[in-house]
Each structure stands twice: as structure tokens, then as C-alpha cells.
Coordinates of C-alpha atoms in Angstrom, one line a residue:
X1 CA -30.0 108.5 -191.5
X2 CA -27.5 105.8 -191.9
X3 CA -23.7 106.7 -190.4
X4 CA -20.6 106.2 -192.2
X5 CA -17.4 103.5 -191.6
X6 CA -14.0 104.7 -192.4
X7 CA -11.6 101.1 -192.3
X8 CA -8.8 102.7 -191.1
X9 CA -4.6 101.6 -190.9
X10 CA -3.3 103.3 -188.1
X11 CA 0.7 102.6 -188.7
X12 CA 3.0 100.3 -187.0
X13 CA 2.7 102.3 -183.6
X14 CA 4.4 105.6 -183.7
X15 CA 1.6 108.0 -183.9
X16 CA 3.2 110.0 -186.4
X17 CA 3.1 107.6 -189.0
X18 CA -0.5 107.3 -189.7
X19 CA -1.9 109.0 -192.8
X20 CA -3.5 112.6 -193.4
X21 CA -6.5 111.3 -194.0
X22 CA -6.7 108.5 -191.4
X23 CA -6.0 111.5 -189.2
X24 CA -8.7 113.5 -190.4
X25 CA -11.0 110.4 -190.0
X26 CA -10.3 110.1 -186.3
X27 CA -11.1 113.6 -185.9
X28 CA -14.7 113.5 -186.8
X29 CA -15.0 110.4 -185.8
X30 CA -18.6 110.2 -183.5
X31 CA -17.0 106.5 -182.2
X32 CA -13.9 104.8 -182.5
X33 CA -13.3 101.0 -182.4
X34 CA -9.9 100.2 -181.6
X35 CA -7.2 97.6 -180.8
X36 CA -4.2 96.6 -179.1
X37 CA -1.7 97.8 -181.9
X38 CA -3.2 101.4 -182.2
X39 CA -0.7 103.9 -180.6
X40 CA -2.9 105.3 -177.6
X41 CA -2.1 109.3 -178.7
X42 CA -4.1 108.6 -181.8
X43 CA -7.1 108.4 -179.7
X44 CA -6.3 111.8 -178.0
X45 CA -7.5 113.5 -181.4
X46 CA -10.9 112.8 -181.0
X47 CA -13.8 115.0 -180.6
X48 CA -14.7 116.5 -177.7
X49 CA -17.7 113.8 -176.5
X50 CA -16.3 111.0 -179.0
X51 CA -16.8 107.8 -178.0
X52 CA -14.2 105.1 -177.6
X53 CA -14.3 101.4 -178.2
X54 CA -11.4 98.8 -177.1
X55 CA -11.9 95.6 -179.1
X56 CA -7.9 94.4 -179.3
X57 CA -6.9 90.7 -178.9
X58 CA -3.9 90.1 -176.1
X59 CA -1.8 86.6 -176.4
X60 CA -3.9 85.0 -173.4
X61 CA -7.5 86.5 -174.0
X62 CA -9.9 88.0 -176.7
X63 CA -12.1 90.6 -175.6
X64 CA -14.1 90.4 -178.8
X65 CA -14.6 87.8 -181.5
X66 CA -14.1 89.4 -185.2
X67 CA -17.8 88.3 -186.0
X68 CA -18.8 90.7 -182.7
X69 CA -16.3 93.8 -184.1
X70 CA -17.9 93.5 -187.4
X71 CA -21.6 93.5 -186.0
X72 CA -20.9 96.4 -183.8
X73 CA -19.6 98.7 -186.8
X74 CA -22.8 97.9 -188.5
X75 CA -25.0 98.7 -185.5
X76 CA -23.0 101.8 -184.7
X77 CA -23.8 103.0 -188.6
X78 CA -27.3 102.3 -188.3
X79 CA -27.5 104.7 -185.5
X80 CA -26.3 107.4 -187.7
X81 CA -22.8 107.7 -186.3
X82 CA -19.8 108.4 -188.3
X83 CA -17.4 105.4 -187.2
X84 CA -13.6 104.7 -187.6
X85 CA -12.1 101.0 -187.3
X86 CA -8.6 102.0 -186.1
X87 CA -6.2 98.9 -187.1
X88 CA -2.8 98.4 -186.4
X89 CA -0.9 98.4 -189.5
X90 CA -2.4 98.6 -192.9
X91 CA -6.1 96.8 -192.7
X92 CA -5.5 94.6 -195.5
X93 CA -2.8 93.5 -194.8
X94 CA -4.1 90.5 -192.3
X95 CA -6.6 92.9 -190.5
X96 CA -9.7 90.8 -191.8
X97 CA -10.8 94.6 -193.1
X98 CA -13.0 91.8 -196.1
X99 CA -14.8 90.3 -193.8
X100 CA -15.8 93.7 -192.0
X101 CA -16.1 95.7 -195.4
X102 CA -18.4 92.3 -196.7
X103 CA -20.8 93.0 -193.7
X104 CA -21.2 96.7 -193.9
X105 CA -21.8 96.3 -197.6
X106 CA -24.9 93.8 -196.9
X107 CA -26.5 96.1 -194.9
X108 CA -26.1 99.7 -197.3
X109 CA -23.9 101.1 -195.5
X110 CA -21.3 103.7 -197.1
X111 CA -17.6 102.8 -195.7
X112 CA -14.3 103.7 -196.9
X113 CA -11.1 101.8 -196.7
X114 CA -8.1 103.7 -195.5
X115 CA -4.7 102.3 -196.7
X116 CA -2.2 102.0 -193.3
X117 CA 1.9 102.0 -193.3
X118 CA 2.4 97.7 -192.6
X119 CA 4.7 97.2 -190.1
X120 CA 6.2 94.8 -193.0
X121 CA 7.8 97.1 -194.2
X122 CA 8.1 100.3 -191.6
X123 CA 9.4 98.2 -188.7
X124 CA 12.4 96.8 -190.3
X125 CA 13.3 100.5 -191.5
X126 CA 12.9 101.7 -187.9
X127 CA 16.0 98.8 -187.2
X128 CA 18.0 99.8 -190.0
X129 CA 16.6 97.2 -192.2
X130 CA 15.5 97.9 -195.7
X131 CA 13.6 95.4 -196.7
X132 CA 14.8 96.0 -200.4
X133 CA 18.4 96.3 -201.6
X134 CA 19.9 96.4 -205.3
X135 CA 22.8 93.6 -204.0
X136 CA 21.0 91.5 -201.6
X137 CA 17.2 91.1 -202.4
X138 CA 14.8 92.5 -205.2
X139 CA 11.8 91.1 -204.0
X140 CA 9.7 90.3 -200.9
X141 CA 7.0 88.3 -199.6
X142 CA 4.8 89.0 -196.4
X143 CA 3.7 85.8 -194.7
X144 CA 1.2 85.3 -191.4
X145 CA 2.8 83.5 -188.5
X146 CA 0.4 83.8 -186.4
X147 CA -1.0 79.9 -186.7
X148 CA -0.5 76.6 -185.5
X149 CA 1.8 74.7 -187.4
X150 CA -1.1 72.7 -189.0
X151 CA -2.2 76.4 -190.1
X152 CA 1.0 77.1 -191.2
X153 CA 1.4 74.1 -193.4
X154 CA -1.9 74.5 -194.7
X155 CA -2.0 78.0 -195.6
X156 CA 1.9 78.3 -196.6
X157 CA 3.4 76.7 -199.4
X158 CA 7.1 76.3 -198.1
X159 CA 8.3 74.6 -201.2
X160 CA 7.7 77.3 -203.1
X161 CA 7.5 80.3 -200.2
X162 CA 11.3 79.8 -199.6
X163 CA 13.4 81.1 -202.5
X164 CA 10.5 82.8 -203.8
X165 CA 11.7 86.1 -203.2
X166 CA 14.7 87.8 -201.4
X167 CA 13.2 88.8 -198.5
X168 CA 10.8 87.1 -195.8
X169 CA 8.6 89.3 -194.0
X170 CA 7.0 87.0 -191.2
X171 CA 4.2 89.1 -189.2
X172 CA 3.1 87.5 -185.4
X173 CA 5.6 84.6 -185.8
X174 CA 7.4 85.0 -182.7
X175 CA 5.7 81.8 -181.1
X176 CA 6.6 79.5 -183.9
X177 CA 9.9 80.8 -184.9
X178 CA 11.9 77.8 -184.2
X179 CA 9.3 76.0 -186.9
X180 CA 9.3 78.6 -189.5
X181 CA 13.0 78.7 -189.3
X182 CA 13.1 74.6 -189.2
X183 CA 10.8 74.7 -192.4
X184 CA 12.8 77.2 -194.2
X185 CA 16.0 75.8 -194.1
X186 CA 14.2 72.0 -194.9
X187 CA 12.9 73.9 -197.9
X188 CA 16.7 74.8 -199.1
X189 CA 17.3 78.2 -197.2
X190 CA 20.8 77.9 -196.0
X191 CA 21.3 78.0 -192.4
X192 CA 23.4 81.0 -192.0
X193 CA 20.7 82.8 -193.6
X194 CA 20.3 86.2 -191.3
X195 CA 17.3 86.9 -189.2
X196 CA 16.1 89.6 -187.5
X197 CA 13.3 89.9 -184.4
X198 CA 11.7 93.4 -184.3
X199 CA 9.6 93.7 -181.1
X200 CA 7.4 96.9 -181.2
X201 CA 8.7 98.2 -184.0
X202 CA 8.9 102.5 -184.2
X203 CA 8.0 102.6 -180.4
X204 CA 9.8 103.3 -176.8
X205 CA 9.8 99.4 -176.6
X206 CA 11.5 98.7 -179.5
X207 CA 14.2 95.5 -179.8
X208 CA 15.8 93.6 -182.2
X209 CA 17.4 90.3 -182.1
X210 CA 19.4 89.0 -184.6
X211 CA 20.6 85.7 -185.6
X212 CA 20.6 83.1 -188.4
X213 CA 18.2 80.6 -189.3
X214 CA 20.4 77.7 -187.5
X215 CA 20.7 79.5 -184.1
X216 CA 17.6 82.1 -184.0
X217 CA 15.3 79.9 -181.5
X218 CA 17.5 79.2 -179.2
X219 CA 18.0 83.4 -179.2
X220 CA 14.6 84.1 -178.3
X221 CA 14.1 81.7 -175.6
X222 CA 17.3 83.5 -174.2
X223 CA 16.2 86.7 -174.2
X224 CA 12.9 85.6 -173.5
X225 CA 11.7 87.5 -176.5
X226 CA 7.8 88.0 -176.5
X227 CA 5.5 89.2 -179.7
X228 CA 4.1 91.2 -180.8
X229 CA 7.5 91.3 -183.6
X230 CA 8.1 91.1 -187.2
X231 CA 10.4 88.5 -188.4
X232 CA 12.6 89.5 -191.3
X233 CA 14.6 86.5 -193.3
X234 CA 17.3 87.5 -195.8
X235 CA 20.4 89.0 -196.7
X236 CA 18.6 92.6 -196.4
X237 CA 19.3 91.9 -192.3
X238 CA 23.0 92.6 -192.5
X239 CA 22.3 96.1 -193.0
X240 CA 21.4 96.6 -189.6
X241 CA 25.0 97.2 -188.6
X242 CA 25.3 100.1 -191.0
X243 CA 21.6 101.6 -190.6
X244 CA 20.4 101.0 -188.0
X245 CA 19.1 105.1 -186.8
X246 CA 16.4 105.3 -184.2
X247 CA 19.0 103.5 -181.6
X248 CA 21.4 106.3 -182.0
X249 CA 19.0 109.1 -181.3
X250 CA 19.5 110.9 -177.8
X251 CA 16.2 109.5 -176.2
X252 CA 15.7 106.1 -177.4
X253 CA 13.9 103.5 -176.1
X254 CA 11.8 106.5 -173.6
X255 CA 8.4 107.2 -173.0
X256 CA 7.8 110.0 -171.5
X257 CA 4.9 111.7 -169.5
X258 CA 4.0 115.3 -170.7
X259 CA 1.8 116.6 -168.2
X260 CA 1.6 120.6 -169.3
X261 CA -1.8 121.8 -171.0
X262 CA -2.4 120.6 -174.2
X263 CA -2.3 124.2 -175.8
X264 CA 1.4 124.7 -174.2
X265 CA 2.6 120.9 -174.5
X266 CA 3.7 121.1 -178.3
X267 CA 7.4 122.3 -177.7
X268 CA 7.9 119.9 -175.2
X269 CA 6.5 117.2 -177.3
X270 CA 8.4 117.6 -180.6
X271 CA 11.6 117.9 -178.5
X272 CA 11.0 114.5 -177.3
X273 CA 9.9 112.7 -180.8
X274 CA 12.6 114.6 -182.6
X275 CA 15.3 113.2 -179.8
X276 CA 14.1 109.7 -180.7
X277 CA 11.6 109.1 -177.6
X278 CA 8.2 108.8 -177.2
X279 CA 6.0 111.5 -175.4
X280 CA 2.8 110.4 -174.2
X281 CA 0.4 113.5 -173.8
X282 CA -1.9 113.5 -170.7
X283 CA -3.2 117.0 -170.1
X284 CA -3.6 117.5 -165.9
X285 CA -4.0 121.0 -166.1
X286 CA -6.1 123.1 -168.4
X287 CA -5.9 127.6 -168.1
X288 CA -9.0 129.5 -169.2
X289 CA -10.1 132.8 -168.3
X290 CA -11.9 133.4 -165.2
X291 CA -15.1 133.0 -164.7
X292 CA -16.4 135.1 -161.3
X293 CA -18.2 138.4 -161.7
X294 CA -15.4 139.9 -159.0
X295 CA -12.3 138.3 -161.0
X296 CA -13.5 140.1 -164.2
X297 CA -14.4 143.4 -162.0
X298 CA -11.1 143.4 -160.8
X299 CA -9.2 142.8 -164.1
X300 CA -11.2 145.4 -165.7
X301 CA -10.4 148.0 -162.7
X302 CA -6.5 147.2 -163.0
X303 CA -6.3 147.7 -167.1
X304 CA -8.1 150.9 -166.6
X305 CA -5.3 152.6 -164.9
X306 CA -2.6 150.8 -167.0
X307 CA -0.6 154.6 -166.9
X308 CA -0.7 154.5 -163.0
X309 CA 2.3 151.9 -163.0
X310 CA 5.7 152.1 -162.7
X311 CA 6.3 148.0 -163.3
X312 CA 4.8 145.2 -164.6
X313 CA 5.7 141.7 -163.8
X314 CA 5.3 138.7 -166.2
X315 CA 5.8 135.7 -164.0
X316 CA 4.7 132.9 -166.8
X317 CA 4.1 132.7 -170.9
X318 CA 0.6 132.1 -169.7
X319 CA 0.4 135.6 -167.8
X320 CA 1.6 137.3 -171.1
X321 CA -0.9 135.6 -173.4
X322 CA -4.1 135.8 -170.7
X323 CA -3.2 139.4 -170.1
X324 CA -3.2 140.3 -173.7
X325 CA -6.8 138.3 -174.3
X326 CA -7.8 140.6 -171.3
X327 CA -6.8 143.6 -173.6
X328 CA -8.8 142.7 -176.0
X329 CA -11.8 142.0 -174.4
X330 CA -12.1 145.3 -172.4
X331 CA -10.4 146.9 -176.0
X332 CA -7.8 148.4 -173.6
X333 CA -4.6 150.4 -175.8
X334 CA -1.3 148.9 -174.4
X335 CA 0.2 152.2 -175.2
X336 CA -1.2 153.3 -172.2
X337 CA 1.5 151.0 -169.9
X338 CA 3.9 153.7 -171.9
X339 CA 5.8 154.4 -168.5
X340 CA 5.9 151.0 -167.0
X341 CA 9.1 148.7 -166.6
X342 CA 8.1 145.3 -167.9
X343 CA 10.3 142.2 -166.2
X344 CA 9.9 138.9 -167.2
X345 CA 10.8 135.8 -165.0
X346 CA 12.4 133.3 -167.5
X347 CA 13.0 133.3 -171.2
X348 CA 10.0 131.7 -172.3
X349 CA 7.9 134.5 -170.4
X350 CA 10.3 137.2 -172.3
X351 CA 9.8 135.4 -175.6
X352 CA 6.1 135.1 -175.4
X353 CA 6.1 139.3 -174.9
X354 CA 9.1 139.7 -177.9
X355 CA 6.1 138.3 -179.8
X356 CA 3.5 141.1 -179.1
X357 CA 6.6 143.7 -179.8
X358 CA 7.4 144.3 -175.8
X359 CA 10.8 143.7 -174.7
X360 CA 11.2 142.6 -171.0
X361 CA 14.0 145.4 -169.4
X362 CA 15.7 142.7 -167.3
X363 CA 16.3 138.9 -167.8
X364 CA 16.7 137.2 -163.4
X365 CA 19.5 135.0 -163.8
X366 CA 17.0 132.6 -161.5
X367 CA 14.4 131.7 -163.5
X368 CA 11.6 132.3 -161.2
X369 CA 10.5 135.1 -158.8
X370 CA 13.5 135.3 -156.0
X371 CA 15.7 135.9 -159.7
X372 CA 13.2 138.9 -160.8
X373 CA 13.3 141.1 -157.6
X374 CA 17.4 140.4 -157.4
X375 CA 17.2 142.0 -161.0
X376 CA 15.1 144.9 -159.9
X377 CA 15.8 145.1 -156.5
X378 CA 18.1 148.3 -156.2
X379 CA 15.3 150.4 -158.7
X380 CA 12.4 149.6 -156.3
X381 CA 11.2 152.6 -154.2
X382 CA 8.4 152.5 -152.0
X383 CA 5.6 154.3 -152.9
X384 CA 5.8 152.9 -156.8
X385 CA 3.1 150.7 -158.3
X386 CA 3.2 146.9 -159.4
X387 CA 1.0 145.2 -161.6
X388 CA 1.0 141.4 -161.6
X389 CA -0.7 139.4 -163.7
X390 CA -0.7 135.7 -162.7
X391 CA -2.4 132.7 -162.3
X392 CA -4.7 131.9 -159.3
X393 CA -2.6 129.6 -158.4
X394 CA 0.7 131.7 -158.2
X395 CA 2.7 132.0 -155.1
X396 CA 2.5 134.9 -152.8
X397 CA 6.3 134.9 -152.4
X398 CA 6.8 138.2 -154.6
X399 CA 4.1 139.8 -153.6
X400 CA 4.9 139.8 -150.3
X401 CA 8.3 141.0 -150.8
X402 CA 7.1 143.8 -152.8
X403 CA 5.2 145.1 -149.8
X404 CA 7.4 144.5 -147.6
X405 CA 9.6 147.0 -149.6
X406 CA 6.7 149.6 -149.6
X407 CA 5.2 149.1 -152.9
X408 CA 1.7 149.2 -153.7
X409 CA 1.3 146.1 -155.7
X410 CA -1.6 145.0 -157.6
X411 CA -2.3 141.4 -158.4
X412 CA -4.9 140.4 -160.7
X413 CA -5.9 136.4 -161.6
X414 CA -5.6 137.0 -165.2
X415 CA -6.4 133.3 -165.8
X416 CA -7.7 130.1 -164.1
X417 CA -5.7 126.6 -163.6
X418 CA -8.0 123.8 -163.3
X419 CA -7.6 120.0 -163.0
X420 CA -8.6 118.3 -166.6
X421 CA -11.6 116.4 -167.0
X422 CA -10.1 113.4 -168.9
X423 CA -9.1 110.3 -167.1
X424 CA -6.6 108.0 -169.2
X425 CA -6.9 104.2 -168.7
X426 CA -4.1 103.3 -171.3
X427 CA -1.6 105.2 -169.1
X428 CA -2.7 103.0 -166.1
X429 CA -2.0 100.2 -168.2
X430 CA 1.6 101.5 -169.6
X431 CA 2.3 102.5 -165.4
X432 CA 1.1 98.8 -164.4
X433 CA 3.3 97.2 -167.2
X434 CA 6.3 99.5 -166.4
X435 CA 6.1 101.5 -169.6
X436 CA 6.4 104.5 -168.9
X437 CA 10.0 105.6 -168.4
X438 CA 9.5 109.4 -167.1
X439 CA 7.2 111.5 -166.3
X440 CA 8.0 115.8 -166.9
X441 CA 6.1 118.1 -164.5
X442 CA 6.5 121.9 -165.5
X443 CA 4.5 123.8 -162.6
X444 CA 3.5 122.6 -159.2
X445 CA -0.1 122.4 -160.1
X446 CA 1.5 120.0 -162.8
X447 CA 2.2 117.8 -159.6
X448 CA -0.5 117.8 -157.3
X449 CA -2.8 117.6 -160.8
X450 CA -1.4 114.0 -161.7
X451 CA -1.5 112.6 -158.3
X452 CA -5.3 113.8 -158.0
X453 CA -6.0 112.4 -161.0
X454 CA -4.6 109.1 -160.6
X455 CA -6.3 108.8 -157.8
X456 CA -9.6 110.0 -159.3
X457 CA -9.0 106.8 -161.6
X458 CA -9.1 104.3 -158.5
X459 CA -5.3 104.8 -157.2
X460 CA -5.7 104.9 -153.6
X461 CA -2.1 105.7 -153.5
X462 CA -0.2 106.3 -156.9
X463 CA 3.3 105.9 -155.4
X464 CA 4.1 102.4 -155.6
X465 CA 2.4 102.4 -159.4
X466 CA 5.6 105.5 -159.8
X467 CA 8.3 103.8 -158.4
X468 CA 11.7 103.3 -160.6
X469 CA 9.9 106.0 -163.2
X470 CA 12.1 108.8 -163.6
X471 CA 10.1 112.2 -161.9
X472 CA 11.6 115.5 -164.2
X473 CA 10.9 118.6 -163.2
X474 CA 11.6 121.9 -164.7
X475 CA 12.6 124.1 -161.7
X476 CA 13.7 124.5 -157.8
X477 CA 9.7 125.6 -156.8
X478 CA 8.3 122.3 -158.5
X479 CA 11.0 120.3 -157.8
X480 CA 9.5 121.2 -153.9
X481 CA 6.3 120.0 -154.7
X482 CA 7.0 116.7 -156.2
X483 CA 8.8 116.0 -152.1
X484 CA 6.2 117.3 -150.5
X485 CA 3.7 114.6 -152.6
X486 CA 5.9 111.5 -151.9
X487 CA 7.6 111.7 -155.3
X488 CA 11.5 111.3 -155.5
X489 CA 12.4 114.0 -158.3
X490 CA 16.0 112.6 -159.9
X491 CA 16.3 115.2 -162.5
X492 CA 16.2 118.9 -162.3
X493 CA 18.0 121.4 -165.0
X494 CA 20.0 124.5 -164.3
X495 CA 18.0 126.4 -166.0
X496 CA 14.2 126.1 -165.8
X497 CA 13.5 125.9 -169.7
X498 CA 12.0 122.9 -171.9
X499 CA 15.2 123.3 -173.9
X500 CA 17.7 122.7 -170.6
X501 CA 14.5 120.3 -168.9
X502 CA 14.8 117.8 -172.2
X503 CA 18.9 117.8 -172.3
X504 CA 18.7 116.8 -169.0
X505 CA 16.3 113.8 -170.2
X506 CA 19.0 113.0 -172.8
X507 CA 21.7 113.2 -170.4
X508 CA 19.6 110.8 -168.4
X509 CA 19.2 108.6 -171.4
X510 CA 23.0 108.2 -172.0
X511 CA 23.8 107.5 -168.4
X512 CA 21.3 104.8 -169.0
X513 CA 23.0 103.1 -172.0
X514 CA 26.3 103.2 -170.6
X515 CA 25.6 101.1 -167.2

């Protein structure tokens, strides 16, 4: 049976811009055929299995002609695959989406177009540009740039392009902007007119330049200011001063590395995007429930005698929601822990049991376990009974203690922490090209996870690729880690929370902007 092709606009580059349904596309997407202007995180909602196909264009190379991309989506249908053509932008809007749609028609195969925001128009908003303005323009024009200036001529009309409508919206132009601009103001645009550069528009890279007609060339070669940008000519450009938003926000101009599991990373992650910055999702760890006969054996043998203890120790949200998945596999009453202290270590582990109606008796000041038997300390007696359920890959540091103190503690690997099975190409390429700005590390296995991983990609040694990127981590114990792996951590909050771990990013951020 034949496959499907969805033609589908992926947005100027944040990843949150792109449709509902070009979303839902990409997630039953069998392959996707991508290119350079598709915002990497896109890709990340794929399928388990899904296969993925880089055909972008750079400035100095093509690494696949459009007559090859549109062959392939027709061979990929013919197999029976569902396929999605992830463009940047809106695909018909100068994403040859015709000549593609032509081909797939030819052969019978079903395909759907997918409208895409244009950077035309979402870029300049991102600078504080409205491309529209009751005072200063009422209409716009979107032109391609990205010719030769025989092209140019031949395809643009300047004589009647020029005053044709308020606004100029010039896509991939950067290259020939001292010709376009010479051209304009031969064509009767005055000069002075305003102009605005916006290099990777509604992403960590984003910059503007701004200038006039008369004096924007010799600005770029300046600044040395590369494409890809969008080019915006008209009076609407002076409304930069007064807009302009994303600059403001707290985390600007970052990318950051979120390394937690991808079922815990979401508060981390909107922090970031709603702070202005970028967070780029790769997953080192994953936590499932163990898997070994004597694991479960002991589990079930330590729920059975849930009445038998006088504490129970929460060390992690991810001890609370494994030890309550435990509960309801063996169908174990949690009335029966009626006589047990509960103590959390941190606020995110006392939240996590708020939410299943168990409040923790005692909130460390330290967030981690030298804080939880300061709390407790005085009430231990030896002879009582501990349960802790943890991680396998938990410290022995509390455990210890507890014995030494006479306690009969009981410690059960409630769930698993493994390395994840994904390798990510597209963040060797932001790390080789310096765009990545800081990486966040939440655990220790968070740590030795990344640098394994790296290095499972072909990094003999990852620490050059890491140098000047800023190393966050969310406590004293990680912090430790990240040493003892070569890293230099330069931030570390007083309290070891996502909440206090971002406003130390932002503080970061500002000390940045200021120098």
C-alpha cells in the first residue's frame, strides 16, 4: 500500500511555533526529511524507531539537489511509509513545496500541504518589528534575496517593487544587501529609509542590526553579519525601540542543555522558554522499574511489613512516584505505613508526596541527605526501623549513618537509572559551532551520563568540545561530580531546586549583558 506525504512548515526556528497539526504529523511520522532551518527539538517528537533524513542546504555545500529531495519523498511513499517534509518556515513560501507536491502527484500518491508561520512575518515580531502599522505601512511585499544579481534583476521588478507597498520583507538577502539596498534607493526609496537585519530570528542566536538604506552595507560587513536573516525595509523598523520583547526577557540569547529524563525534564524546560531562552532536551538518563527477579523479591518483602517501620525516607520525587507504582503492583494499602514518620529530602520530594495526600513531618534545611538526618537526628533510637526507597544508584552516605546510630535500615532499589539509548548529532554540531551556552546537570548520574554519551558518539575526550559552556548544577553532591569528571561547574544555587537552579541561570544571564 502506498504511504502518505505531509508538506510540512515547521516555523521560523523556535519549536514552539510550529502548528497543532504539523506537530501531530511529526508524531506519526514513519520518516522525516528535514533541513537546516528546522529547530532540532522538533525532531525529538518522533516515534520511537522513526527514521530521520537530513537534506538542508549550508552557504558553502548542498547535500542534496531539490530534484534528489523530491525523488526520495516519492520512493519513501511507495514503500508504504507515512512521510513528513519538515521545512523551515511556511513551504510555500519559497520552499519549492510545487515542485515536490507536482511529483508526488504524478506518481498517485496522497500528500497534504501543511501551512508553516514564515519567518516574514514572525521574525520581525520576535525584534519588536511589526511588519504592519496604521501610521507607517498598510501593506507588505515578501521578496527572495537569495540570487545573483542577474537573478535578482530578472525575477524582481524594482521599478515597480519599490513603493509598491509599505513594507519590504527580503528573505536570504544578507549576501547582496549592499545591491538590494543600492537598487532600492535608484528606484526612488529615500536613503534614510530604516532597515533592519534579523539573524536567526525567535532563537538563542538571535541579532538584529539596524541601519538605513544609505549606510546598511557598510553595517554588516562591520559586524561581519552572516545569513541566514530577514531583511525588513520600511518605516515599520522604527518600532524596534519601543517593542522590541524577546531581548528583555531574563535568559535571552541562551541555549541551554537539559540533561534530566524526559518524563521529569518539563519544569525545567518551560522555566527556560518562559525566561526567554532556549532549552535543548537531550535525555542521558532514563528510570524504569527494576527488572531482576531478587530486586522485585526484595521490594515485595519490604511492602509486606509496611507496619514494622518507625520511618520512611524519601530521598528523590522519583523515590515517591516508583514507590507508589510498587504499591500498586503488589496492591499493597498505604494505610498500613500508619505509624511511620515520613521525611523528605527537598521540596520537590515533599511535593511529589503532598500529591498522593502524605505530608513529609520534617523539611532538612540541606536539601539532600546530611540535611534529613540533622532534621531527625535527636528522634532516632537505635533499635527503630528505616525504610528507604531509592534509586540504584543512590549514595550509601545515609545509610551508613543510620547504622552507625543502631538502626535497622532497610533499603530497597525501587527503580533503575540507566544511560539513554539516543545519541544526538545536532548537539555535536551546536557544541562544535559554540552554540550551546550551558548545560544543567540535576543528579550525578546526570554527569557521568553525558560525558559517556559523548563519548559513545566518537568524543574521545569531550572537554575541550565543553570549554567556555557554562556547567549548572543543582546541588553540593553533583556539583562533586562534575570535578571529579574534568568539568569546571560555575554555577551552583543555594538551594537545590529547578526554581533557585534557573534564577541562578538568569542571574548568570545578566552578569553577561552587563560586561
Amino acid at each position: 500500500m502506498t504511504g502518505k506525504v505531509y508538506l510540512v512548515g515547521a516555523g521560523p526556528g523556535d519549536a514552539r511555533l510550529i502548528t497543532v497539526k504539523g506537530l501531530d504529523c511529526i508524531k506519526k511520522a514513519d520518516v522525516l526529511v528535514y533541513d537546516r532551518l528546522a529547530s532540532p527539538r522538533l525532531l525529538k517528537w518522533m516515534k520511537p524507531g522513526g527514521q530521520k533524513i537530513y537534506v538542508g542546504k549550508l552557504p558553502d555545500r548542498h547535500t542534496m539537489k531539490q530534484e534528489e529531495i523530491n525523488q526520495l519523498l516519492v520512493d519513501l511513499a511507495l514503500e508504504g511509509k507515512t512521510v513528513v517534509r519538515l521545512k523551515g518556515g511556511d513551504p510555500t513560501i519559497f520552499g519549492r513545496v510545487g515542485e515536490e507536491a507536482e511529483l508526488l502527484r504524478r506518481h498517485g500518491i496522497y500528500y497534504e500541504i501543511v501551512p508553516g508561520i514564515t519567518s516574514a512575518i514572525s521574525v520581525p515580531a520576535y525584534a519588536g518589528i511589526p511588519v504592519t502599522h496604521r501610521d507607517m505601512a498598510s501593506s507588505l511585499s515578501i521578496i527572495t534575496g537569495h540570487e545573483s544579481p542577474d537573478k535578482l534583476d530578472h525575477s524582481i521588478h524594482w521599478d515597480k517593487v519599490t513603493n509598491a507597498t509599505g513594507t519590504l520583507i527580503f528573505l536570504m538577502g544578507v549576501a547582496k544587501i549592499g545591491y538590494i539596498s543600492a537598487q532600492l534607493i535608484k528606484h526612488g526609496r529615500a536613503p534614510e529609509t530604516p532597515v533592519a537585519l534579523v539573524r536567526w530570528g525567535t532563537r538563542a542566536d538571535q541579532e538584529t542590526l539596524t541601519g538605513t538604506l544609505a549606510d546598511i552595507e557598510a553595517k554588516v560587513k562591520a559586524a561581519d553579519f552572516q545569513s541566514p536573516a530577514v531583511i525588513v525595509v520600511g518605516e515599520v523598523v522604527l518600532q524596534r525601540e519601543q517593542l522590541m520583547w524577546a531581548e528583555a526577557l531574563p535568559l535571552f540569547g541562551k541555549r541551554i542543555v537539559v540533561t534530566r529524563a524526559r518524563s521529569q525534564a518539563s519544569e525545567l524546560v518551560d522555566w527556560i522558554e518562559e525566561l526567554g531562552g532556549e532549552p535543548y532536551e537531550f535525555p542521558v538518563i532514563e528510570t524504569r522499574m527494576p527488572e531482576g527477579a531478587e530486586q522485585k523479591a526484595g521490594i515485595a518483602a519490604a511492602l509486606a511489613s509496611l507496619e514494622e517501620y518507625d520511618y520512611v525516607f524519601f530521598t528523590s520525587a522519583n523515590g515517591v512516584e516508583f514507590f507508589w507504582r510498587h504499591l500498586a503492583e503488589l496492591k499493597v494499602d498505604i494505610r498500613r505505613l500508619h505509624r511511620a514518620r515520613i521525611g523528605a529530602v527537598g521540596p520537590g520530594t515533599a511535593a511529589a508526596l503532598a500529591q498522593r495526600g502524605l505530608v513529609a513531618e520534617e523539611l532538612p534545611g540541606r536539601f539532600q541527605a546530611e540535611g534529613l538526618l540533622e532534621a531527625f537526628g535527636p528522634r532516632l533510637q537505635p533499635g527503630q526501623k528505616v525504610l528507604l526507597p531509592r534509586g540504584d544508584l543512590a549514595r550509601e552516605w545515609l545509610p551508613d549513618k543510620l547504622r552507625e546510630l543502631g538502626l535497622e535500615v532497610t533499603e530497597v532499589d525501587t527503580y533503575e537509572t540507566v544511560v539513554t539509548g539516543e545519541d544526538d548529532i545536532e548537539l555535536l554540531k551546536l557544541l562544535e559551532e559554540k552554540r550551546i551556552h550551558a548545560v544543567t546537570f540535576t543528579s550525578s548520574s546526570t554527569v557521568r551520563n553525558f560525558i559517556s554519551i559523548l563519548q559513545r558518539m566518537g568524543l574521545e575526550d569531550p572537554l575541550p568540545l565543553l570549554a567556555g559552556v557554562k556547567i549548572a548544577c543543582i546541588g553540593p553532591v553533583t556539583e562533586q561530580t562534575a570535578v571529579e569528571a574534568g568539568l569546571t561547574p560555575g554555577l551552583l544555587p543555594e538551594e537545590a531546586t529547578i526554581e533557585a537552579l534557573v534564577q541562578e541561570l538568569c542571574r548568570w544571564n545578566e552578569t553577561m549583558r552587563l560586561k
